[in-house]
Amino acid sequence: MRPIRPGDRGPAVTEIRTVLTGLDLLPPSTGDEFDGATERAVRAFQQSRGLSIDGRVGAETWRALDAARWRLGARTLYHAVPEPLTGEDVRSLQERLLEMGYDVGHADAIYGIRTSRAVAQFQREVGLKPDGSCGPHTMGALRRLGRKVVGGRPQWLRESDAIRQSGPTLVGRTVVIDPGHGGTDPGVVVPDGPLRWTEADLVHDLASRLEGRLAAAGVRVQLTRGPAPQTCLPDADRAQLANSLGADVFISLHTDEHANPEADGVATYHYGTDNGVTSTTGERLAGLVQREIVARTGLRDCRTHAKAWDLLRLTRMPAVRVEVGYLTSPRDRGRLVDPRFRDRVVEAIVAAVQRMYFPVERDVPTGSIDVSELRAVVAAGAVVD
């Protein structure tokens, strides 16, 4: 869909204003114009939901607004097949269950089998019929009980234990690499000239180099697209591909842009919401990727950030999106078009993935892993076999 933006009019704008009014982000009023107050309310909504803050209503913001119509307790929630219930009320329930120590995975706003099982476990423990649906009696029990924990600590323990139990080696892991954009969406396009690149082409080259390095370390690698797809795969479909492959790690590669050519640097994103619920292993992987890239390339450190983008919300494994520099920055662009620089970025990501599987107490200093040694270990194992 074409993004709805300031200056637009029509029924869709009226609907957006109605939802924002219901969320107390916009005062009650009439009219169908996307005015300045509506733009400010949309930006506030996007910030509260961990979305890209651009003041426009694209497909992802529209879905989030549609989900926000539902408040927890307004309807009975249950596991529906094949179309599960989705909405802000589902996310609120999932976050409450996470706070109480129940395993729902990501708070992805989808009432799937994992959420249903967590609800059934809660019902069993409070003496209700464990049918996995959340109706008035279950809501009453939730309201009566205080929080058991804060910040998703049990989820952190579950995710950390799963990583620990899987061992430190990369051999046999499955990593899905997602070169952003592609097809009809080139992403950032730099000015014409000797350094002309599109974001889609550049990140596919990075992804191909990363595929080769990881494969040499014994990893099974899948890319979400080829170099010249006919269409651009939606983020939800990219996440579903990673889920269907049972991936251990998901890495999405992008470059950034800004009207100010002085904006530069690298930033890494992981799943998280405005109230502190986060993918703890995704957060750790994001931190490792960020530190390794900064140390090995000298790019400005724009830090890690929690976002609730579909790409991060819907993946069931540790997932990060890396914005590797600004193509609109002459400084970053000059580096990114250098193949040797891209190799350093790739080696940084490989080192970060390896460090994620090291126990925290056995972690190594940033920049100390020699990626070529990982290949040598795999080669030596093949000779022995």
XYZ file of C-alpha atoms in Angstrom, residues 48-179:
132
model
C 5.548 3.560 21.610
C 5.310 0.450 19.425
C 8.972 0.241 18.421
C 8.294 1.065 14.755
C 10.202 3.317 12.379
C 9.265 6.891 13.320
C 8.469 8.659 10.047
C 5.004 10.117 10.715
C 3.507 8.175 7.800
C 1.158 5.192 7.871
C 2.638 2.423 5.753
C 1.695 -1.253 5.833
C 3.476 -2.035 9.116
C 2.091 0.998 10.976
C -1.380 0.273 9.585
C -1.280 -3.288 10.943
C -0.121 -1.988 14.326
C -2.947 0.582 14.401
C -5.473 -2.101 13.476
C -4.152 -4.347 16.263
C -4.320 -1.450 18.729
C -8.127 -1.391 18.522
C -8.261 -4.296 20.949
C -7.741 -3.797 24.691
C -7.069 -6.788 26.952
C -10.380 -8.074 28.328
C -12.525 -6.715 25.500
C -12.921 -10.173 23.905
C -12.229 -13.820 24.635
C -8.867 -14.937 23.279
C -8.250 -18.479 22.052
C -6.071 -20.440 19.661
C -7.807 -20.264 16.280
C -6.728 -22.383 13.294
C -5.726 -21.592 10.585
C -6.031 -17.833 11.175
C -4.865 -17.034 14.737
C -6.212 -14.050 16.636
C -3.919 -11.025 16.604
C -4.050 -7.683 18.353
C -2.754 -5.404 21.060
C -4.757 -7.382 23.635
C -2.834 -10.532 22.696
C 0.477 -8.716 23.092
C -0.582 -7.328 26.477
C -1.523 -10.837 27.632
C 1.785 -12.269 26.404
C 3.784 -9.576 28.158
C 1.861 -10.150 31.389
C 2.512 -13.894 31.191
C 6.211 -13.267 30.531
C 6.343 -11.054 33.602
C 4.809 -13.893 35.615
C 7.356 -16.408 34.354
C 5.368 -18.281 31.687
C 6.924 -19.232 28.358
C 5.143 -17.593 25.424
C 8.284 -16.968 23.367
C 8.191 -13.519 21.758
C 5.380 -11.147 22.651
C 4.445 -11.127 18.958
C 0.719 -10.259 19.341
C -0.272 -13.604 17.779
C -2.345 -16.045 19.861
C -0.550 -19.199 18.740
C -0.120 -22.625 20.304
C 2.710 -21.487 22.588
C 0.585 -18.712 24.079
C -2.351 -21.092 24.452
C -0.184 -23.583 26.351
C 1.131 -20.823 28.643
C -2.439 -19.727 29.406
C -3.427 -23.341 30.109
C -0.489 -23.711 32.506
C -1.551 -20.531 34.323
C -5.159 -21.739 34.492
C -4.070 -25.083 35.909
C -2.028 -23.408 38.632
C -4.893 -21.144 39.761
C -7.537 -23.875 39.683
C -9.322 -22.969 36.446
C -10.203 -25.290 33.573
C -6.987 -25.437 31.494
C -8.543 -24.882 28.079
C -5.936 -22.362 26.882
C -8.470 -19.613 26.203
C -8.498 -16.256 27.982
C -12.033 -15.265 28.955
C -13.571 -13.407 31.914
C -12.546 -15.953 34.594
C -8.945 -16.096 33.417
C -8.816 -12.307 33.172
C -10.147 -12.051 36.730
C -7.399 -14.376 37.974
C -4.743 -12.363 36.140
C -5.975 -9.119 37.712
C -5.936 -10.607 41.212
C -2.329 -11.777 40.975
C 0.656 -9.458 41.223
C 3.762 -9.807 39.122
C 6.082 -12.668 40.005
C 9.097 -11.172 38.241
C 10.017 -8.081 36.272
C 11.860 -7.807 32.955
C 11.377 -11.295 31.551
C 14.044 -12.953 33.698
C 12.638 -16.521 33.287
C 12.597 -16.042 29.507
C 16.250 -14.932 29.670
C 17.107 -18.088 31.623
C 15.256 -20.306 29.115
C 16.921 -18.725 26.094
C 20.378 -18.698 27.688
C 20.056 -22.328 28.734
C 19.047 -23.343 25.209
C 22.162 -21.643 23.828
C 24.360 -23.232 26.491
C 22.960 -26.720 25.899
C 23.594 -26.478 22.148
C 27.369 -26.152 22.652
C 29.960 -23.619 21.406
C 30.597 -24.889 17.875
C 29.128 -23.346 14.727
C 29.249 -26.619 12.787
C 25.742 -27.748 11.853
C 24.016 -24.466 12.733
C 21.490 -22.962 10.337
C 21.785 -19.228 9.684
C 19.388 -17.281 7.485
C 20.876 -14.125 5.951
C 18.432 -11.503 4.725
C 19.729 -8.978 2.185
